[in-house]
Short mmCIF file of C-alpha atoms in Angstrom, two decimals:
data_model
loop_
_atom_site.label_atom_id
_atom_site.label_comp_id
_atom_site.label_asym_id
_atom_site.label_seq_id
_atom_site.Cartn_x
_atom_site.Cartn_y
_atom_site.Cartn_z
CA UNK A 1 33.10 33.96 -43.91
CA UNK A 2 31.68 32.03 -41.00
CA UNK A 3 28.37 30.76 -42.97
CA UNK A 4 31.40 29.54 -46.19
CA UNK A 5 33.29 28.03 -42.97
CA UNK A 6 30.93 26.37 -41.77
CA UNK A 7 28.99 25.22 -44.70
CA UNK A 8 31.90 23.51 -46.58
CA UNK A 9 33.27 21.66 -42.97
CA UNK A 10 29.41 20.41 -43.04
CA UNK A 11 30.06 18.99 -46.75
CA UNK A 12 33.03 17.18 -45.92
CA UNK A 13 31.65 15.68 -42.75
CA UNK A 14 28.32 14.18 -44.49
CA UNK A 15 29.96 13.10 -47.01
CA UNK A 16 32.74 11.16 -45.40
CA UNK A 17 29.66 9.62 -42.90
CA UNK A 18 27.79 8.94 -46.37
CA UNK A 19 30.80 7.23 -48.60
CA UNK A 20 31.50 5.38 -45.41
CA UNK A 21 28.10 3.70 -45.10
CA UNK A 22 28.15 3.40 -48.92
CA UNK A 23 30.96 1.35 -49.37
CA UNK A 24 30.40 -0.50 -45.90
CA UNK A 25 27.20 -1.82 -47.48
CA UNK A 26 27.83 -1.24 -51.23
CA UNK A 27 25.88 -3.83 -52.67
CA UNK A 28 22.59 -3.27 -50.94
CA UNK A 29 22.76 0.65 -51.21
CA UNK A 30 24.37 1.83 -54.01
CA UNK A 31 21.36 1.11 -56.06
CA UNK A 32 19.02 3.49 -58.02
CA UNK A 33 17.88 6.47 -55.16
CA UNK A 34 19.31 4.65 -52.48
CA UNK A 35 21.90 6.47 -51.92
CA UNK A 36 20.20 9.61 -52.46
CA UNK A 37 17.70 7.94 -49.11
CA UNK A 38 20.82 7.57 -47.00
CA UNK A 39 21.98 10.89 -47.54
CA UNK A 40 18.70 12.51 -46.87
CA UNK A 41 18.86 10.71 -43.46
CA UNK A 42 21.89 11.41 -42.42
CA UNK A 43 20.65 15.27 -43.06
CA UNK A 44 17.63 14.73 -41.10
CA UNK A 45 19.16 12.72 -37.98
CA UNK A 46 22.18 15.79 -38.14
CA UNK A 47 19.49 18.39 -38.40
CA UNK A 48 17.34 16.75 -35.07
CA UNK A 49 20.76 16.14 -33.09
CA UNK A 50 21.41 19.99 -33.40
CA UNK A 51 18.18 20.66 -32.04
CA UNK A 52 19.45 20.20 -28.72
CA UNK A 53 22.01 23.67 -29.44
CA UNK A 54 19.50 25.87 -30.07
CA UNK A 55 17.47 25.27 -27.01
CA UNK A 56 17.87 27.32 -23.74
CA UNK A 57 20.97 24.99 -22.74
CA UNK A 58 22.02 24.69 -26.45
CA UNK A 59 25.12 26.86 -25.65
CA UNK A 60 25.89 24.56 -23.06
CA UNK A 61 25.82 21.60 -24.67
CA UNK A 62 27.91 23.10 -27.96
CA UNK A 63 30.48 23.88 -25.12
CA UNK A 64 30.08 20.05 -24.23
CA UNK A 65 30.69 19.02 -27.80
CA UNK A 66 33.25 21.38 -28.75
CA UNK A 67 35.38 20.30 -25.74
CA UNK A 68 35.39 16.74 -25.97
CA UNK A 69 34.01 15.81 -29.41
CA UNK A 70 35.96 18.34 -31.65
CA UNK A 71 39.18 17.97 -29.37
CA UNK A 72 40.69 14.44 -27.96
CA UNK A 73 38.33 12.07 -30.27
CA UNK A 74 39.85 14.21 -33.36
CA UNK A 75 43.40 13.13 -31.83
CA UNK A 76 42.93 10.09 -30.94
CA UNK A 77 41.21 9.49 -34.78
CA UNK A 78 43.81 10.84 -36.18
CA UNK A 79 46.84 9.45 -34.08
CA UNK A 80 45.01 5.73 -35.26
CA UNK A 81 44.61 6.18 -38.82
CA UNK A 82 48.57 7.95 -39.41
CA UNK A 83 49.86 4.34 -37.33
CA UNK A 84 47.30 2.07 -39.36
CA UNK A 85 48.33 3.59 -43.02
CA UNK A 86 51.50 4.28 -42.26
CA UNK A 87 53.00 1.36 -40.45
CA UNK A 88 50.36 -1.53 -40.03
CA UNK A 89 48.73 -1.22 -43.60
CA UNK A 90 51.89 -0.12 -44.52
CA UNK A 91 54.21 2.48 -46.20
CA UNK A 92 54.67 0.36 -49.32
CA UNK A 93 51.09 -0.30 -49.93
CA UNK A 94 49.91 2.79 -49.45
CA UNK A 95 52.33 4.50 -51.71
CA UNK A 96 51.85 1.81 -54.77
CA UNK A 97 47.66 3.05 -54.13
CA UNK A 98 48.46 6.33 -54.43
CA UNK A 99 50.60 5.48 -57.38
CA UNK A 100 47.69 3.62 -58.76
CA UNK A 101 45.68 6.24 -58.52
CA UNK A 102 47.62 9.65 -59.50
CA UNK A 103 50.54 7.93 -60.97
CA UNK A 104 53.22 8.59 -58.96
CA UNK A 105 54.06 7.48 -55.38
CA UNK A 106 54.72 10.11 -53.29
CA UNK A 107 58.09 11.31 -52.30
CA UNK A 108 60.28 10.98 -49.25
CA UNK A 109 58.89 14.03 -47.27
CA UNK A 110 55.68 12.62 -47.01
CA UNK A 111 56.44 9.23 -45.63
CA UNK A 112 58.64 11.16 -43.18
CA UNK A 113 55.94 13.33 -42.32
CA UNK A 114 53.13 10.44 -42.42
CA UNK A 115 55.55 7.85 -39.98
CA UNK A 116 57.13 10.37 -37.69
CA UNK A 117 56.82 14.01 -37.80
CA UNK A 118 52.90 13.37 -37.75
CA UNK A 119 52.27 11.00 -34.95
CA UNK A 120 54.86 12.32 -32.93
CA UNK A 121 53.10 15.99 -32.94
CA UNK A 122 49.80 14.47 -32.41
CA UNK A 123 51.20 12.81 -29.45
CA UNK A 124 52.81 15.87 -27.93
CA UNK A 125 49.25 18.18 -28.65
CA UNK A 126 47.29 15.19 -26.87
CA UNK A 127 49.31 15.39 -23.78
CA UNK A 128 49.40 18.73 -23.68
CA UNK A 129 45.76 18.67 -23.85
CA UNK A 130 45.41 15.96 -20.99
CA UNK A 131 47.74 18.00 -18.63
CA UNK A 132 45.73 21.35 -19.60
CA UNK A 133 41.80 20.17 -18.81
CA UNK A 134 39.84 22.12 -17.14
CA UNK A 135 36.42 21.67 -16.16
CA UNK A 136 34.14 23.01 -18.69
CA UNK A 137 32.37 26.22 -18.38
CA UNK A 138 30.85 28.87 -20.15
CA UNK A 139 31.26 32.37 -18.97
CA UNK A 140 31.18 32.10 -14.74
CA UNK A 141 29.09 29.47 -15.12
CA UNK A 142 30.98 26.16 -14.38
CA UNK A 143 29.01 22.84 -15.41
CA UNK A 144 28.20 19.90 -13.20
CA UNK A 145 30.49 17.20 -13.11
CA UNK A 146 27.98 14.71 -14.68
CA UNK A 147 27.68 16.97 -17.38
CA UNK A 148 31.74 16.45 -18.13
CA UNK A 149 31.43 12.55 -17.37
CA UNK A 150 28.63 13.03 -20.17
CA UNK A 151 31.56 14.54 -22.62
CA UNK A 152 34.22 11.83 -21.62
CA UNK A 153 31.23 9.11 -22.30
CA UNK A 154 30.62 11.23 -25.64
CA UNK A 155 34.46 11.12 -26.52
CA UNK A 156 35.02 7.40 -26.02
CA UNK A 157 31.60 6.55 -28.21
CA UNK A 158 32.96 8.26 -30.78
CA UNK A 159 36.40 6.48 -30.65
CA UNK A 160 34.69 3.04 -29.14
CA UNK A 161 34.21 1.22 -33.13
CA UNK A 162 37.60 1.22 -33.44
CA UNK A 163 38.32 -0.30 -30.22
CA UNK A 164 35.11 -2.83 -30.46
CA UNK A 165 35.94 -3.46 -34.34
CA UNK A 166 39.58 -4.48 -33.51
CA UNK A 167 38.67 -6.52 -30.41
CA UNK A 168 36.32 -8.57 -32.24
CA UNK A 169 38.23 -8.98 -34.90
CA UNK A 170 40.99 -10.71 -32.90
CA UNK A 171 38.94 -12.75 -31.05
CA UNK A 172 37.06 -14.29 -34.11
CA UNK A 173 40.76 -15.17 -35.70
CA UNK A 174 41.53 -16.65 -32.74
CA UNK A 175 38.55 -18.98 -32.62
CA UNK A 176 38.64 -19.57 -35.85
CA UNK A 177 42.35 -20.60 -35.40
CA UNK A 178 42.62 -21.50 -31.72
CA UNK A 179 46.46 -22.89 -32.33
CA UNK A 180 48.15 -19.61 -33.42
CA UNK A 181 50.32 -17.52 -31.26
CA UNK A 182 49.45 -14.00 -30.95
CA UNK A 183 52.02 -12.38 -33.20
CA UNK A 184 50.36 -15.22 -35.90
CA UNK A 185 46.81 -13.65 -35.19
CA UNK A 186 48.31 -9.68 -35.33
CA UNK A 187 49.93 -10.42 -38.52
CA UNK A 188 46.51 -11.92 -39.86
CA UNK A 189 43.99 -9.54 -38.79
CA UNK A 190 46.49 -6.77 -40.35
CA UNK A 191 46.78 -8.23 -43.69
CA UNK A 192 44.38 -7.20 -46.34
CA UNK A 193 41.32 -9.56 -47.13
CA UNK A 194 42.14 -11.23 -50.65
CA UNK A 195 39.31 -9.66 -52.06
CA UNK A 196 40.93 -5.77 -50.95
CA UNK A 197 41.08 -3.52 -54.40
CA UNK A 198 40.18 -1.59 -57.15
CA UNK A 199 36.70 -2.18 -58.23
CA UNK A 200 38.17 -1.87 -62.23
CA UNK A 201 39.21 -4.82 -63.39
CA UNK A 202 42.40 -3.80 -64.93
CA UNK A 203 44.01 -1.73 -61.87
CA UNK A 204 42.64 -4.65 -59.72
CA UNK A 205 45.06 -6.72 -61.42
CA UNK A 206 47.96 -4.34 -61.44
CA UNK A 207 47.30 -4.20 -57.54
CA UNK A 208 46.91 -7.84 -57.37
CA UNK A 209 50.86 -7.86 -58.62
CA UNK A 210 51.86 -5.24 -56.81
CA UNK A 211 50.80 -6.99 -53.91
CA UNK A 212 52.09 -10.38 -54.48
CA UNK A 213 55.58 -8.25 -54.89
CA UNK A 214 55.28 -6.93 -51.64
CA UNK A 215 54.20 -10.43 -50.25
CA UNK A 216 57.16 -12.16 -51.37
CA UNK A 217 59.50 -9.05 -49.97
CA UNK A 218 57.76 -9.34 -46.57
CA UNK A 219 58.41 -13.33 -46.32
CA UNK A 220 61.97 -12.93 -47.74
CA UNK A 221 62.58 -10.80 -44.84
CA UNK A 222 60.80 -12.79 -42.35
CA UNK A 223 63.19 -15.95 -43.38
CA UNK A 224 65.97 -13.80 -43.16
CA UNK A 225 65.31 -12.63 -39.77
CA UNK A 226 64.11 -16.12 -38.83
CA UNK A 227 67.41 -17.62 -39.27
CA UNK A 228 69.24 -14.78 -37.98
#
């Protein structure tokens, strides 16, 4: 049960780590054994970083990871992508993608679940988390407290793209447009690129008007407010 456990979260977690640096540099990498290259390097920088767990202090350091890696950077994650699909990519979009792709949007309990119910219980578990830390230990043994300023330093590089990503995003719209106000810059940098879509041709264009729908409701509504 444990080796099945274990083996198929291993699966999903190279091959989210794989797609992702994939489609981040598609047209360089998805080419002939490429691919194949990445994902053999991924296995072998993995299989060298869990070195370090089966050494004297391996159990020491899993303790390390399984406290701060596995626990508030999971949260945090996944606190940021339910508010980024759900309410700055947006409810509509994503529905008319799934749609796209299975057929059908999905029905009212989801978006429920994916706006509220979600973040507001991944809220409540990472406060409850905060208010329970402890020190980490394993057995009597209590570690030093550089070893837990080495898990907080672990937990925010694991969450620190998202924050350095969105930073720098910003800050290049704003030089690039050093007039705008910053609702003008928020509203650009979360806006999908022009060139966002299907890689068919023929759902790229039924996205393209799905899109341009949702465009035109968005601006009807800003006018409306706007003169309100």
């Amino acid at each position: 049960m444990l080796i099945t456990l274990g083996m198929g979260t291993q699966m999903t977690i190279i091959n989210t780590v794989h797609t992702s640096i994939l489609d981040l540099f598609s047209r360089k990498l998805r080419k002939g054994y490429r691919p194949l290259i990445v994902l053999a390097a991924i296995c072998a920088v993995s299989f060298l970083l869990g070195l370090t767990m089966t050494c004297n202090g391996g159990m020491y350091v899993l303790q390390l990871m399984n406290n701060y890696a596995a626990s508030y950077t999971t949260l945090i994650i996944g606190l940021t992508e339910c508010i980024a699909l759900s309410w700055v990519y947006g409810w509509q979009r994503f529905g008319e993608d799934i749609k796209l792709m299975l057929g059908k949007r999905p029905s009212l309990w989801w978006r429920i679940m994916w706006q509220f119910i979600t973040p507001a219980l991944v809220i409540f578990i990472m406060i409850f988390t905060f208010v329970d830390f402890s020190r980490t230990k394993y057995g009597d043994t209590k570690l030093p407290i550089w070893a837990d300023a080495l898990g907080w330093t672990l937990s925010f590089t694991c969450i620190s793209p998202i924050i350095f990503v969105a930073t720098f995003t910003i800050v290049k719209t704003k030089l690039s447009n050093p007039t705008a106000s910053f609702l003008q810059i928020m509203k650009a940098v979360t806006t999908p690129a022009p060139e966002w879509g299907p890689a068919d041709h023929k759902a790229a264009r039924n996205y393209q008007k799905t899109e341009a729908s949702i465009q035109m409701v968005q601006v009807s509504t800003d006018l409306y407010v706007a003169k309100d």
